[in-house]
Structure formats: C-alpha cells, structure tokens
Short mmCIF file of N, CA and C in Angstrom, two decimals:
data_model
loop_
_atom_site.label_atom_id
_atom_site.label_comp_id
_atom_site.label_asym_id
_atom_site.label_seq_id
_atom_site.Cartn_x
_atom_site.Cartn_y
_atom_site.Cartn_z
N UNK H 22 -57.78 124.37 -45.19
CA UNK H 22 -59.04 124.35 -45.80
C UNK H 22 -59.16 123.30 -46.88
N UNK H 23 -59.94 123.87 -48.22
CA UNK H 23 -59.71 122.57 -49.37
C UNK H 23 -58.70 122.10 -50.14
N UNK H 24 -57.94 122.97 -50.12
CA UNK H 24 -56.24 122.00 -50.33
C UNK H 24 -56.16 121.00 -50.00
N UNK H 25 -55.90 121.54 -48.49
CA UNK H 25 -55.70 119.93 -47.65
C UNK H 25 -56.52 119.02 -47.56
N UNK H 26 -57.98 119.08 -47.88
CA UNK H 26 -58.79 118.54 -47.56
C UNK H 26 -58.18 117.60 -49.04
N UNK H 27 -58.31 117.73 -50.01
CA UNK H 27 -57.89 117.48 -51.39
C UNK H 27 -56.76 116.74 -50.91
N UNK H 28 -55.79 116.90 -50.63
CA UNK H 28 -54.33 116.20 -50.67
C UNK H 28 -54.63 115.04 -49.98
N UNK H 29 -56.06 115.36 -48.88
CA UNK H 29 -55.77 113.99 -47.55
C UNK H 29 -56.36 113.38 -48.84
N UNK H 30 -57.71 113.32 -49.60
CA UNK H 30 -58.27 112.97 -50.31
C UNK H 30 -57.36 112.11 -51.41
N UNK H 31 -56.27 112.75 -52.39
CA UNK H 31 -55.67 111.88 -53.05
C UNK H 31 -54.32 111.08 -52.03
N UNK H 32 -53.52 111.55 -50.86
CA UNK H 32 -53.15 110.55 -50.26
C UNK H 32 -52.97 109.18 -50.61
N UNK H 33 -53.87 108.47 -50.80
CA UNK H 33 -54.34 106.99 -50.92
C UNK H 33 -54.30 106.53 -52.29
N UNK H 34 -54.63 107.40 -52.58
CA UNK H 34 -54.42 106.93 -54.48
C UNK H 34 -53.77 106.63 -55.39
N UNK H 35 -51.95 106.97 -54.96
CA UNK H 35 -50.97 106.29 -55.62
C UNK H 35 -50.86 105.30 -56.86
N UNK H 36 -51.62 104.51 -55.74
CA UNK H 36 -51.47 103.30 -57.16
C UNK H 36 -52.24 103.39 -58.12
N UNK H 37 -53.00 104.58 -58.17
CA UNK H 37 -54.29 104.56 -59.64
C UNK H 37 -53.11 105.41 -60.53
N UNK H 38 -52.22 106.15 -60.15
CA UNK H 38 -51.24 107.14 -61.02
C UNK H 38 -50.82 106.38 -62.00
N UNK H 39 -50.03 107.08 -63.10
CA UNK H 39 -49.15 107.15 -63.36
C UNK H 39 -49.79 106.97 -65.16
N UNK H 40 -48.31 107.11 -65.95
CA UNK H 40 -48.96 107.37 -67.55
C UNK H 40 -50.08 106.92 -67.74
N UNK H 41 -50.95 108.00 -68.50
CA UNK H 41 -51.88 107.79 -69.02
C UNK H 41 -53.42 107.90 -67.62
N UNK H 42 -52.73 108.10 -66.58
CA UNK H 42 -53.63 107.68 -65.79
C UNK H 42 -53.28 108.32 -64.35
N UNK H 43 -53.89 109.64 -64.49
CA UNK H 43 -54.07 110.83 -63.61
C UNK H 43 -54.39 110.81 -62.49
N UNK H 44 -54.44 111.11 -61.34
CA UNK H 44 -55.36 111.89 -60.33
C UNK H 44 -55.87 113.27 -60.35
N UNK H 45 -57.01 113.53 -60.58
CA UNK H 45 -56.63 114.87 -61.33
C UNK H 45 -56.80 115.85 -59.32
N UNK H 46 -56.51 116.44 -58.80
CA UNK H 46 -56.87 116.44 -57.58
C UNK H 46 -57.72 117.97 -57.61
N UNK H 47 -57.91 118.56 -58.55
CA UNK H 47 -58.82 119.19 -59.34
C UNK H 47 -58.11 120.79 -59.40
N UNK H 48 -58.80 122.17 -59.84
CA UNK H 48 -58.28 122.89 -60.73
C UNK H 48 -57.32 123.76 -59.44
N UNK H 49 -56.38 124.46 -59.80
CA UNK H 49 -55.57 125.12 -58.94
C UNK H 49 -56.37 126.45 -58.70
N UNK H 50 -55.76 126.85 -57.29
CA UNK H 50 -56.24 127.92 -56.77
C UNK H 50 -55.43 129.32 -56.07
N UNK H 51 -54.18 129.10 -56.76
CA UNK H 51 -52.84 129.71 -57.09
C UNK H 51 -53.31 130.78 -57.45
N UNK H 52 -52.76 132.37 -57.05
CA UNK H 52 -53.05 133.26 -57.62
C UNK H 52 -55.11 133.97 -56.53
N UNK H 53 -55.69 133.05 -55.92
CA UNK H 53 -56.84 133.73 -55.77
C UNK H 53 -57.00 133.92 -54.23
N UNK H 54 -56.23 134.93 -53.79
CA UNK H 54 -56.45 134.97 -52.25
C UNK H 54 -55.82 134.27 -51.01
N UNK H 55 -54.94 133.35 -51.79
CA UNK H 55 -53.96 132.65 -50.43
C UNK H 55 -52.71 133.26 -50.22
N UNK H 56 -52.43 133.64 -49.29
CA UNK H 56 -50.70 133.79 -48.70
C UNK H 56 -49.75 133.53 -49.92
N UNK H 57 -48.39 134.21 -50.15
CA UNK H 57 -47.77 133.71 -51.47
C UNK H 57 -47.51 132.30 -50.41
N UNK H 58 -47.11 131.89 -49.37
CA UNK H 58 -46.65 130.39 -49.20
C UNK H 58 -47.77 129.75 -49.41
N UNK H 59 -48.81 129.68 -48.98
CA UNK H 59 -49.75 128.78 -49.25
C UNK H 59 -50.09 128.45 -50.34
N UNK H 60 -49.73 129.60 -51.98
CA UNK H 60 -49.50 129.25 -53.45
C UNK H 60 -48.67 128.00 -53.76
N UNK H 61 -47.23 128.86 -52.70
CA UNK H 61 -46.39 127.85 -53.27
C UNK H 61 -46.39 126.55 -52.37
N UNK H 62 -47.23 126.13 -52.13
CA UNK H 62 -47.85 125.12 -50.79
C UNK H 62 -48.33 124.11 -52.06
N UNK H 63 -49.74 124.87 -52.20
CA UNK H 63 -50.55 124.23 -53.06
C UNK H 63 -49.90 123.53 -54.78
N UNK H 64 -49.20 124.42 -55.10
CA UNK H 64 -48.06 124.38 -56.78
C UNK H 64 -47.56 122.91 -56.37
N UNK H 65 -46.96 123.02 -55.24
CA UNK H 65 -45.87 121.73 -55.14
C UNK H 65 -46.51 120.89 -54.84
N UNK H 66 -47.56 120.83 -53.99
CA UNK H 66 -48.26 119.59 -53.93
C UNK H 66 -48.68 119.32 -55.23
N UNK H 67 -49.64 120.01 -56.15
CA UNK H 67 -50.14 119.35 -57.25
C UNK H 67 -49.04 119.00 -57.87
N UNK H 68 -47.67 119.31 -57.71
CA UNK H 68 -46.63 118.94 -58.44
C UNK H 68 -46.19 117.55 -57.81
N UNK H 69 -45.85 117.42 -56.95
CA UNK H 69 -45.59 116.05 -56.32
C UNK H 69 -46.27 115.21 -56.13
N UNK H 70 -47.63 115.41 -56.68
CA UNK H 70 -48.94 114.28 -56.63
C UNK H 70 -49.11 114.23 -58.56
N UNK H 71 -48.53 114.26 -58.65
CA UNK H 71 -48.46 114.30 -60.62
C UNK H 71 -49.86 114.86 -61.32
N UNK H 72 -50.80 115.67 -60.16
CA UNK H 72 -51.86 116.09 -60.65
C UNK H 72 -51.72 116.81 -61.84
N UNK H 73 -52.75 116.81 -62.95
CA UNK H 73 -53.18 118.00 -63.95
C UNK H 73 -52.76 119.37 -63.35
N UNK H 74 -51.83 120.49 -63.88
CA UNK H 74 -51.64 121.42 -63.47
C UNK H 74 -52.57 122.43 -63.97
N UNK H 75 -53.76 122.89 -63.94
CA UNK H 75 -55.25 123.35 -64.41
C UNK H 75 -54.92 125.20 -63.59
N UNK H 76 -54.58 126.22 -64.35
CA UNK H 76 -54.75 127.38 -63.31
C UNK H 76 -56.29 127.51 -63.35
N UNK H 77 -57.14 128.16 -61.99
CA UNK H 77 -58.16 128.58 -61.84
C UNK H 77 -57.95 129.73 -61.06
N UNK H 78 -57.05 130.77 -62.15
CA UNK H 78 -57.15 132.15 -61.70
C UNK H 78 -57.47 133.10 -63.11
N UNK H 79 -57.68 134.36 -62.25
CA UNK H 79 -57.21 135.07 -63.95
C UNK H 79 -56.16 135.37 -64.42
N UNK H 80 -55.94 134.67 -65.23
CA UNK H 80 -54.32 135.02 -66.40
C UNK H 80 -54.00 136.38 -66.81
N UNK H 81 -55.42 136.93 -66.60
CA UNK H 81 -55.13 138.53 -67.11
C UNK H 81 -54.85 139.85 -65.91
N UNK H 82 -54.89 138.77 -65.08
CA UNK H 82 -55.00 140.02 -63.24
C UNK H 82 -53.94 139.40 -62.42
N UNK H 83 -53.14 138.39 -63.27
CA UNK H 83 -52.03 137.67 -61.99
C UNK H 83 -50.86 138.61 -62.25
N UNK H 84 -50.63 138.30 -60.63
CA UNK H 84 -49.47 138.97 -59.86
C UNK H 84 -48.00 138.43 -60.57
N UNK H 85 -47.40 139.36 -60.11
CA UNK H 85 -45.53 138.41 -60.72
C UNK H 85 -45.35 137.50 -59.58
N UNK H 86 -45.83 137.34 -58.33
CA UNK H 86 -45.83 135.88 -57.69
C UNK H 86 -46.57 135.09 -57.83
N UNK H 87 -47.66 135.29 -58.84
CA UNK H 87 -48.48 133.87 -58.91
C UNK H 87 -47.52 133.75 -60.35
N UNK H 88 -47.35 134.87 -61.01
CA UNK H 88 -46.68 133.99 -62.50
C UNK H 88 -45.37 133.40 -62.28
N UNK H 89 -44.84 133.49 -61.39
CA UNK H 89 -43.24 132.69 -60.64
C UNK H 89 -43.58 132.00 -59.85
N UNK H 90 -44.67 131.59 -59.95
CA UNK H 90 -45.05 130.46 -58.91
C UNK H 90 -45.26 129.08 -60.21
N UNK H 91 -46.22 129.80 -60.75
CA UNK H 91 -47.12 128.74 -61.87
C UNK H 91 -46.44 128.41 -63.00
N UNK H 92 -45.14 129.16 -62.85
CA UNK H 92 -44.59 128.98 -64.36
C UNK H 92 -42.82 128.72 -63.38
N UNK H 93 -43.22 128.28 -62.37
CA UNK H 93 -41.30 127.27 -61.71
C UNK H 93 -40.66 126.38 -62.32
N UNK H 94 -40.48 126.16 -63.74
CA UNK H 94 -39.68 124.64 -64.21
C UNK H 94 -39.23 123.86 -63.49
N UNK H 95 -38.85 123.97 -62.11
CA UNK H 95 -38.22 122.81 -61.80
C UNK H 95 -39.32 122.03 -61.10
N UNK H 96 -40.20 122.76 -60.57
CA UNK H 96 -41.52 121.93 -59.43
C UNK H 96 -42.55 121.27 -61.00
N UNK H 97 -42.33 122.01 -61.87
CA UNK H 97 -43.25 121.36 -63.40
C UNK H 97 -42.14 120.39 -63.43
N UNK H 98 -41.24 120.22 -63.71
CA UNK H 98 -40.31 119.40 -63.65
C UNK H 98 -40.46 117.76 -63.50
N UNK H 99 -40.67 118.08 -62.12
CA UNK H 99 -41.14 117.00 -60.97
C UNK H 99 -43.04 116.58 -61.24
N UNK H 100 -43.79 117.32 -61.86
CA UNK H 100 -44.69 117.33 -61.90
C UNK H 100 -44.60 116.57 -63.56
N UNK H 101 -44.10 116.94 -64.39
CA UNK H 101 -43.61 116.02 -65.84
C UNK H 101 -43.12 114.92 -66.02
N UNK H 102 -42.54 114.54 -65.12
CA UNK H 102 -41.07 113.40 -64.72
C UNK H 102 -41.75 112.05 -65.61
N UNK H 103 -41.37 111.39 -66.47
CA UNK H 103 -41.79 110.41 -67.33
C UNK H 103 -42.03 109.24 -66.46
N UNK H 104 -41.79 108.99 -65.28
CA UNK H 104 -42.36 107.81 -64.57
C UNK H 104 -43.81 108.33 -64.57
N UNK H 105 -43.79 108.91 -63.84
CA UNK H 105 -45.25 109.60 -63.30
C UNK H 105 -45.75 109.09 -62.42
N UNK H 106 -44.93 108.87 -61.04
CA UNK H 106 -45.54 108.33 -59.93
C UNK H 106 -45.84 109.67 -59.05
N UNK H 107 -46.89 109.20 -58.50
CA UNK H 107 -47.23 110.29 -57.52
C UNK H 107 -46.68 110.11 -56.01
N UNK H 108 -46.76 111.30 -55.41
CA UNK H 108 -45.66 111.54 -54.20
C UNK H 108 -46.86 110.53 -52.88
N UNK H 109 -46.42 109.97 -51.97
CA UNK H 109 -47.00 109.45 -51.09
C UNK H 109 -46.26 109.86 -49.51
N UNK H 110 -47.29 109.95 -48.63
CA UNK H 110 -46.55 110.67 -47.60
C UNK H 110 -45.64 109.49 -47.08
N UNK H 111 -44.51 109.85 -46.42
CA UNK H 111 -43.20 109.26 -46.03
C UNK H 111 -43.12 109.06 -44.22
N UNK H 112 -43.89 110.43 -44.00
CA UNK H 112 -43.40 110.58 -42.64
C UNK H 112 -44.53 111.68 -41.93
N UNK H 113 -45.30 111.43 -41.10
CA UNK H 113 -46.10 112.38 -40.65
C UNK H 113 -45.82 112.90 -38.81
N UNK H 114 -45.94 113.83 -38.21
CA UNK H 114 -45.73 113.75 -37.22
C UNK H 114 -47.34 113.26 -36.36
N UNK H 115 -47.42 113.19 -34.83
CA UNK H 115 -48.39 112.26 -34.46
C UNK H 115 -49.69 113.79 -34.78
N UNK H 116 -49.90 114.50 -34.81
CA UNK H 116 -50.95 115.23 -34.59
C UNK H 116 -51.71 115.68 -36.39
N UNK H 117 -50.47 115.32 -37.36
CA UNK H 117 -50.52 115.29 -38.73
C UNK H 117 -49.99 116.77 -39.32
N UNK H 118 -49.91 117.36 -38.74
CA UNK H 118 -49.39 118.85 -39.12
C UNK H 118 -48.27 119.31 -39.81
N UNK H 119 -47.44 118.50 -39.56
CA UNK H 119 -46.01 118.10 -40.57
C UNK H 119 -45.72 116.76 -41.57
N UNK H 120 -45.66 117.02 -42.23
CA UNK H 120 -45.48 115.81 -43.83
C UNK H 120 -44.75 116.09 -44.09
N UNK H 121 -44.10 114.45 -45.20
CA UNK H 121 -42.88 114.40 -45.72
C UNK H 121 -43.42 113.95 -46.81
N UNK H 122 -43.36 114.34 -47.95
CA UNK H 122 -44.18 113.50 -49.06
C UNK H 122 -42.88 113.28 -50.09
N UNK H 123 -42.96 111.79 -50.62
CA UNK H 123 -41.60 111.72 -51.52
C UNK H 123 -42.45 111.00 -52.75
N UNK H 124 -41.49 110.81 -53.97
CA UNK H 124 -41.84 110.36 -55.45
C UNK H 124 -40.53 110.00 -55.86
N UNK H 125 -40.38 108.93 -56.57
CA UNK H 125 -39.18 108.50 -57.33
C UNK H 125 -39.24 108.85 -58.92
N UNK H 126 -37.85 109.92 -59.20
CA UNK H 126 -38.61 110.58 -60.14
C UNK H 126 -37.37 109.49 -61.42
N UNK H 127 -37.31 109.38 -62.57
CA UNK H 127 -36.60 108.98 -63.50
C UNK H 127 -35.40 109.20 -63.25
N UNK H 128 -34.53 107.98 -63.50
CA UNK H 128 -32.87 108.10 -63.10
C UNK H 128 -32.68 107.87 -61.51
N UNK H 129 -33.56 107.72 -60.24
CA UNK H 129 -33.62 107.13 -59.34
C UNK H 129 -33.23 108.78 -58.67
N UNK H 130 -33.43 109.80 -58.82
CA UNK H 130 -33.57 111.01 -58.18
C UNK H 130 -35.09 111.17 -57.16
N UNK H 131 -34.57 111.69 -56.56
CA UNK H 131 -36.12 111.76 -55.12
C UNK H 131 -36.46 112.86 -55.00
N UNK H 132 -37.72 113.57 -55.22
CA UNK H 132 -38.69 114.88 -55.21
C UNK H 132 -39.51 114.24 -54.06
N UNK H 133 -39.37 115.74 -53.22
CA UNK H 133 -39.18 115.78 -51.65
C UNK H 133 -40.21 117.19 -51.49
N UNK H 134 -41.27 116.93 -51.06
CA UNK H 134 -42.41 118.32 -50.10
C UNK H 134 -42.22 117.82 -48.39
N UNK H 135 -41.98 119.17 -47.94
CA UNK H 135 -41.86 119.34 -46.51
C UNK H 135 -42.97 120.21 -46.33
N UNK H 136 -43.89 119.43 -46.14
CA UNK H 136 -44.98 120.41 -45.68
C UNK H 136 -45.11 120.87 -44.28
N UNK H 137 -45.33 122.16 -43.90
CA UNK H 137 -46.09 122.75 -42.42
C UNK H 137 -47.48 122.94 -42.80
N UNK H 138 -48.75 122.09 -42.02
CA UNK H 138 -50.14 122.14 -42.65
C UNK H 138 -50.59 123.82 -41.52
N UNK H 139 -50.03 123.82 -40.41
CA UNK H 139 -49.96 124.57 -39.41
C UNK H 139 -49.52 126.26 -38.83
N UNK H 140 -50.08 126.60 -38.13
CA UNK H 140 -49.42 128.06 -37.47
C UNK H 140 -48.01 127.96 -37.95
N UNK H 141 -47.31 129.11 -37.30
CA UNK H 141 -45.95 128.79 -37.44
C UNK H 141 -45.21 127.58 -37.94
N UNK H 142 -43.87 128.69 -37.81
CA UNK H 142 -42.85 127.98 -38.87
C UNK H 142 -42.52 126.49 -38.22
N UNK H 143 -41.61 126.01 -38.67
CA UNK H 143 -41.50 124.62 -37.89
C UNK H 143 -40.25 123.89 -38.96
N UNK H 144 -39.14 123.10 -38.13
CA UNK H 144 -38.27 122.07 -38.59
C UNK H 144 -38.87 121.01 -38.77
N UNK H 145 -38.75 120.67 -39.89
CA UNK H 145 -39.38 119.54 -41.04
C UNK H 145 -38.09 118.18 -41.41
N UNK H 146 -37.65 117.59 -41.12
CA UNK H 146 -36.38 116.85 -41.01
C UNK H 146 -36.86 115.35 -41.90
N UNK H 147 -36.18 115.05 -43.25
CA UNK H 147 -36.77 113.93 -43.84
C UNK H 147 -35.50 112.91 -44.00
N UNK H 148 -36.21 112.25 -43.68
CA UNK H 148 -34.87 111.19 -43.13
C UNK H 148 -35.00 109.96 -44.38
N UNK H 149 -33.61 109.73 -44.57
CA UNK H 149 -33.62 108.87 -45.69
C UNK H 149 -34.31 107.41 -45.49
N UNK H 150 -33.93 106.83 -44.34
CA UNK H 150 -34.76 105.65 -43.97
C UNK H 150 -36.24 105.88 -44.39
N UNK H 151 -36.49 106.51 -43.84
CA UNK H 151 -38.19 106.97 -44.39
C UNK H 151 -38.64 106.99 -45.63
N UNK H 152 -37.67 107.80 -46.61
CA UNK H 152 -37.81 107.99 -47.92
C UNK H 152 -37.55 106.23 -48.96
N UNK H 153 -36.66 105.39 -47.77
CA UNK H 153 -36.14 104.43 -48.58
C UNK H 153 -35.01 104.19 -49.50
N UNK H 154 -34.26 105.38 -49.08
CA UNK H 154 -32.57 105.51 -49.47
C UNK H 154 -31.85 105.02 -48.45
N UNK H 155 -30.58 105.13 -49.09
CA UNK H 155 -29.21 105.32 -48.46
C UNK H 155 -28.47 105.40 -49.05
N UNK H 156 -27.39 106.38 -48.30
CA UNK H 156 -25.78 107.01 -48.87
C UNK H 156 -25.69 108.61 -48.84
N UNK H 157 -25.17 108.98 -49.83
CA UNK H 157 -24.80 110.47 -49.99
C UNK H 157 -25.89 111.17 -50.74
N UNK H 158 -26.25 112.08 -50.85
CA UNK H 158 -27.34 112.70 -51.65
C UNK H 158 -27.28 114.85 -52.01
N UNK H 159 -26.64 114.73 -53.09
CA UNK H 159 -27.21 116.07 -52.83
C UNK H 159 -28.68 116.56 -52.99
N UNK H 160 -28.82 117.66 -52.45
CA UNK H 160 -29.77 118.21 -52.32
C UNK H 160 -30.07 119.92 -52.91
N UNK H 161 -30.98 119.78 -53.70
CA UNK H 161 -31.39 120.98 -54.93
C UNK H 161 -32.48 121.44 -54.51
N UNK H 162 -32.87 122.84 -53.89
CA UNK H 162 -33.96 123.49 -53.59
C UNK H 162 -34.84 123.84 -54.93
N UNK H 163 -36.13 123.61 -55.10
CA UNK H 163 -36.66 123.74 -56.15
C UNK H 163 -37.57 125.35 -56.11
N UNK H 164 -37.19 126.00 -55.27
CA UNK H 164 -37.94 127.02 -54.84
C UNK H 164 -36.71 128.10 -54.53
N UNK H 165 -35.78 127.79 -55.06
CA UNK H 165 -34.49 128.94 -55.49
C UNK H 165 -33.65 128.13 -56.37
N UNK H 166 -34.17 128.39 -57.51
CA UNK H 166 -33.79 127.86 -58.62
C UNK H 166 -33.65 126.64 -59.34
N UNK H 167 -33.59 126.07 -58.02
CA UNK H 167 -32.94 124.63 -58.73
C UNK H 167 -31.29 124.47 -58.10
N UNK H 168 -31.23 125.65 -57.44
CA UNK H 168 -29.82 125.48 -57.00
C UNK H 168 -29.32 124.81 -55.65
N UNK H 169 -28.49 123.88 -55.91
CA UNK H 169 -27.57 122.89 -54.81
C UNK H 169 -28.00 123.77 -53.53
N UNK H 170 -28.13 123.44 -52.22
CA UNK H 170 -28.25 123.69 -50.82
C UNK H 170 -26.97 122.91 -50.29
N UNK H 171 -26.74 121.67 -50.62
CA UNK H 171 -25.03 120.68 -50.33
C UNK H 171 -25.55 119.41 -50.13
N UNK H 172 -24.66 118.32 -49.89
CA UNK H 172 -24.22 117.15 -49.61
C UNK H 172 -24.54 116.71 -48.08
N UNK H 173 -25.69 115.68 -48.48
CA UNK H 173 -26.02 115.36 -47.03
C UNK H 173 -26.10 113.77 -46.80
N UNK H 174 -25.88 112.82 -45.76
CA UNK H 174 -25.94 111.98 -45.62
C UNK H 174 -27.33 111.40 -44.41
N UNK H 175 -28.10 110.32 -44.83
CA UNK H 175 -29.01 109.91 -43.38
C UNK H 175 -30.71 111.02 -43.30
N UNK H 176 -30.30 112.39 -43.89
CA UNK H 176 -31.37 113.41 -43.57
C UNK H 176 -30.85 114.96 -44.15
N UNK H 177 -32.33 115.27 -44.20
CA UNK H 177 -32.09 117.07 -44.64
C UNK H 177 -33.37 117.65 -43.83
N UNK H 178 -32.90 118.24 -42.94
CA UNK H 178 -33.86 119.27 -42.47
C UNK H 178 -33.64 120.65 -42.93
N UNK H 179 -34.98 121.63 -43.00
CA UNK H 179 -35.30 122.18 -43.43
C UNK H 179 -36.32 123.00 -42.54
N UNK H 180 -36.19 124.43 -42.06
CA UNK H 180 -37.04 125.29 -41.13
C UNK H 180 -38.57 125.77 -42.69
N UNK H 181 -39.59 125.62 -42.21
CA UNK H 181 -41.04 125.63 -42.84
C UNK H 181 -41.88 126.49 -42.41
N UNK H 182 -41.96 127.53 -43.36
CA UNK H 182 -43.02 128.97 -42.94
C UNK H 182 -44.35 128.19 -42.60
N UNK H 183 -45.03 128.79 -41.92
CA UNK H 183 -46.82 128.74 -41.78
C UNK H 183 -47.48 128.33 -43.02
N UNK H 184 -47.74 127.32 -42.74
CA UNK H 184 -48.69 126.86 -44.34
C UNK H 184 -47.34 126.68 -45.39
N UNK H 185 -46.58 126.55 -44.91
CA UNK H 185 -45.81 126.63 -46.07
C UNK H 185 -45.16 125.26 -46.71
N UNK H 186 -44.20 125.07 -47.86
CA UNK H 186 -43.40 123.80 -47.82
C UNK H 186 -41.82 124.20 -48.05
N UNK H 187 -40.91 123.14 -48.15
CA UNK H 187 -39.85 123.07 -48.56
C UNK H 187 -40.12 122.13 -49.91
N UNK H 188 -39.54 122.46 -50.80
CA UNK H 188 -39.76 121.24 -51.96
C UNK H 188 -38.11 121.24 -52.77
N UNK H 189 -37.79 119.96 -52.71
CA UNK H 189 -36.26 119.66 -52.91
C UNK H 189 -36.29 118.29 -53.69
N UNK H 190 -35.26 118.52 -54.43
CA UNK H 190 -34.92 116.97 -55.64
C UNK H 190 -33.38 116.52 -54.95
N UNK H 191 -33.35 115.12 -54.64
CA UNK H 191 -32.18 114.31 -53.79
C UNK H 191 -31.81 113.35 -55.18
N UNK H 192 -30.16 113.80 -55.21
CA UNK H 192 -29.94 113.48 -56.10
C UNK H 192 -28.27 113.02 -55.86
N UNK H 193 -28.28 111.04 -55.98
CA UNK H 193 -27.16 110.43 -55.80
C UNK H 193 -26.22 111.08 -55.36
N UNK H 194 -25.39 111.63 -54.47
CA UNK H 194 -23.70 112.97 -54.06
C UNK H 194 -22.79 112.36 -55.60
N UNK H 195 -22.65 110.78 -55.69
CA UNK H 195 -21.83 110.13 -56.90
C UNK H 195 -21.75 110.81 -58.26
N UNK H 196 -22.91 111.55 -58.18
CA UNK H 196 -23.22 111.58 -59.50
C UNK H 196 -22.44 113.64 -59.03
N UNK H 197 -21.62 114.07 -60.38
CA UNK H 197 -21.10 115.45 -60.22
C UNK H 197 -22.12 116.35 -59.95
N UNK H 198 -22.35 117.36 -58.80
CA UNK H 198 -23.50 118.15 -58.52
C UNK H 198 -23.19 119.45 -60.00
N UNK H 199 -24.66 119.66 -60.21
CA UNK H 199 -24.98 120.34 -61.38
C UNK H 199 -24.91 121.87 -60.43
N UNK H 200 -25.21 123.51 -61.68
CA UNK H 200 -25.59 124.60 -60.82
C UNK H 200 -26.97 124.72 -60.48
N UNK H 201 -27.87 123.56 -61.35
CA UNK H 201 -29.39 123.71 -60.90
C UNK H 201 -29.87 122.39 -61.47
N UNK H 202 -30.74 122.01 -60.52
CA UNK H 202 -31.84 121.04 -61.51
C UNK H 202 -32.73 121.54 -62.02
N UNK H 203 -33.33 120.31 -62.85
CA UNK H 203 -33.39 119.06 -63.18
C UNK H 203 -31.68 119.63 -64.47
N UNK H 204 -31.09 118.35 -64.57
CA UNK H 204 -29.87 118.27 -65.70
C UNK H 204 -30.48 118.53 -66.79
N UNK H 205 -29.20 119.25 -67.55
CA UNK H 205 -29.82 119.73 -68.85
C UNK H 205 -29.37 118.68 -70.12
#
C-alpha cells in the first residue's frame, strides 16, 4: 500500500540526502493496524532511507511491539549514522517484489534491508558484488539485538516473512566481531 508507494517515491532521491538535508518520506505508521512485520518493514526502511523518524501513533495505546519496534537502537542506529546517506536499492528481482537496499554507514560498515514487498516468505540473498564490497564480512542482525549471525564471504542470504524484512549491519570479518552492534 502507502509504504511502498513512499519508498518507490524516495528510491531516487539519494543524492538530495544527507546532513542537514533530509528526505523526510513522511510520518510513521508503526503501531496503527499493520502486521508486527510490516511495522518492522516500515521502521527499517525509514531507517535505511535516513528519513525523520516522526511516530504517527498513539504513545498512550502502544503495544510492547510497537514500543520494541520504535525504540530498536540498533535500526536508530543506522538511521543516526553521521554520514547520513540514504539506503539505495542494490538489487531487485525482475517482477520487483524482492529488494536489497544498502547505505554506507561511518567507518565503511554496510546497513543492509532485505525486503519481501510480497505474499509469502521468500530467500532474499545480497550479494556483495551488488552491494560493492569484497572480502570477509561479518554479519549483525539488527532485529535480534544486534547480535553476530557469523562470517560470510561473496553473500548473506536470509529466508523473509510476508511483507517482511531482514535488516543487518556488514561489518569488515578483520575487524574482532563484537557481542552486538553498533560498537560501543
């Protein structure tokens, strides 16, 4: 629906980002009637598009999954990151239903949405060529804690609920893996 309609919408806009200079892709809708994945659908996108994080729910009637949704440090994280580039899609499949959206976040770490726009679940596979890496990379789920998933080389796939995403920070293997991101 208007999520997506919104995301195809900022898509293109990249290059207007960054300090000082927003996309705002307008107010969140977290918390009012969507699926908990489709919350955490919508969270990470405005997080990986460096949008204004704006709740447009009630603060006084939210659920403990919209407040562990809206209040994730590590997807704000990625959504704070002092570059402030916004995520641009990487990799789409031909019918558009699967995305790879990446951002280069400070310190040369990569914040990663695996989106399913679609029915069912689905393998989402983001391949470093695509992203514009190479080498070793671990990989930090931002949607269980922040904690390591392992050491991958070339690609990380990832199985994707209905409407749902994967959202992950790729981070040099060289560098000693932490128990969670972002480093403290």
């Amino acid at each position: 629906g208007s999520i997506l309609r919104l995301i195809d919408v900022d898509r293109n806009l990249s290059t207007f980002a960054g300090p000082g200079s927003w996309n705002d892709a307008d107010m969140m809708e977290v918390g009012n009637g969507m699926s908990f994945d489709e919350d955490k659908s919508h969270f990470s996108l405005w997080c990986i598009l460096s949008s204004p994080l704006i709740a447009g729910n009630d603060l006084t009637k939210m659920s403990a999954d919209t407040l562990k949704i809206l209040t994730n440090k590590h997807a704000i994280a990625v959504n704070q990151d002092p570059l402030g580039n916004q995520a641009t899609v990487k990799w789409e499949s031909a019918n558009q239903t699967l995305q790879v959206w990446s951002k280069t976040l400070v310190g040369g770490d990569v914040a990663v949405v695996m989106l399913q726009r679609d029915k069912g679940s689905a393998s989402i596979t983001a391949r470093w060529s695509d992203l514009g890496i190479t080498g070793k990379y671990t990989v930090y789920d931002l949607w269980n804690d922040g904690k390591p998933i392992g050491s991958f080389d070339q690609e990380f796939t990832a199985t994707v609920a209905e409407h749902g995403v994967a959202m992950v920070v790729l981070e040099k293997a060289t560098v000693s893996q932490v128990a969670s991101w972002p480093r403290k």
